[in-house]
Amino acid sequence: MSIWSDAGALFSAFASQDSFEIRQALSPNNVYVVGIFYLLFSGLVLAWVYHRVPVIERYFERTVMITCYLAIAMIIFWGVIDRFVFSNQQPWSTTIPPFLFMVMAWFGAAYNIRVRTHLSFSEFRTRMPRIGQFACLWLDFFLWFGFALIFLVTTLRVVALSASNFQIVLGTDDTMQWWFLLGAPVAATLMAARAVENIQDDIKNYRNGQPLIRQAVIGGDV
């Protein structure tokens, strides 16, 4: 099948909201091409939002991370009290926290792309000529964008598979796993947006003669 027909089948499947159709539409490898256009478009839109709404730029991913972290801490804290004080245990107290941790990690990865704390090699790159620094920043963009593309397609397939098989979180009656797994393709979209935002800033700095490489600090701000 052609790319256009695969793309049409994918859009039709998402419009139908049928997990079985979505699962089938995500099978062809042409989905990666569709994913490129989706990530480019969504990345440009989100980068525009980030540049014009500083609150979202600074706090969106961190809010999700902190919320998940606090939820995990509260579930574990109450689980300990429930087990050793009341001799009881909620069956979902050991199954939901891992899903929350994954969501926290995925959104944290997107935020740390922005602050460039993922293997930035800034000490080495600052010794390179300016054109070499710029080339490394473009390499970062392509690597992170490519990672986001692979992450998007593969996790969408996992989400569709989970939804079509009606997988329920262990220890619950009606909490679906795909509700949590859907955070992965959302995080992939944010990763691509952060990569686009970074390269836009790098191009601007290169044209204006501003420093290209800055020391990355874990836990630092944008």
Tab-separated table of C-alpha atoms in Angstrom, residues 42-61 114 116 141 192-205 222:
chain	number	residue	atom	x	y	z
A	42	SER	CA	3.024	19.252	16.486
A	43	GLY	CA	6.598	20.167	17.408
A	44	LEU	CA	6.376	23.504	15.618
A	45	VAL	CA	2.981	24.262	17.179
A	46	LEU	CA	4.119	23.359	20.698
A	47	ALA	CA	7.395	25.257	20.268
A	48	TRP	CA	5.342	28.311	19.305
A	49	VAL	CA	3.236	27.841	22.439
A	50	TYR	CA	6.331	27.390	24.603
A	51	HIS	CA	7.893	30.600	23.340
A	52	ARG	CA	4.740	32.624	23.988
A	53	VAL	CA	3.400	31.058	27.192
A	54	PRO	CA	6.294	30.888	29.690
A	55	VAL	CA	4.167	29.161	32.343
A	56	ILE	CA	3.662	26.127	30.103
A	57	GLU	CA	7.285	26.259	29.017
A	58	ARG	CA	8.589	26.136	32.568
A	59	TYR	CA	6.073	24.087	34.509
A	60	PHE	CA	4.028	21.687	32.377
A	61	GLU	CA	6.298	18.623	32.434
A	114	ARG	CA	15.020	21.072	26.909
A	116	ARG	CA	20.112	19.500	27.750
A	141	PHE	CA	18.157	17.510	17.102
A	192	ALA	CA	9.982	16.241	19.545
A	193	ALA	CA	8.616	19.659	20.506
A	194	ARG	CA	11.496	20.262	22.912
A	195	ALA	CA	13.984	19.216	20.238
A	196	VAL	CA	12.387	21.641	17.776
A	197	GLU	CA	12.388	24.394	20.402
A	198	ASN	CA	16.073	23.810	21.133
A	199	ILE	CA	17.184	23.914	17.512
A	200	GLN	CA	15.171	27.092	16.931
A	201	ASP	CA	17.027	28.728	19.813
A	202	ASP	CA	20.343	27.369	18.498
A	203	ILE	CA	19.757	28.818	15.025
A	204	LYS	CA	18.878	32.174	16.575
A	205	ASN	CA	21.999	32.131	18.769
A	222	VAL	CA	15.433	26.536	31.270
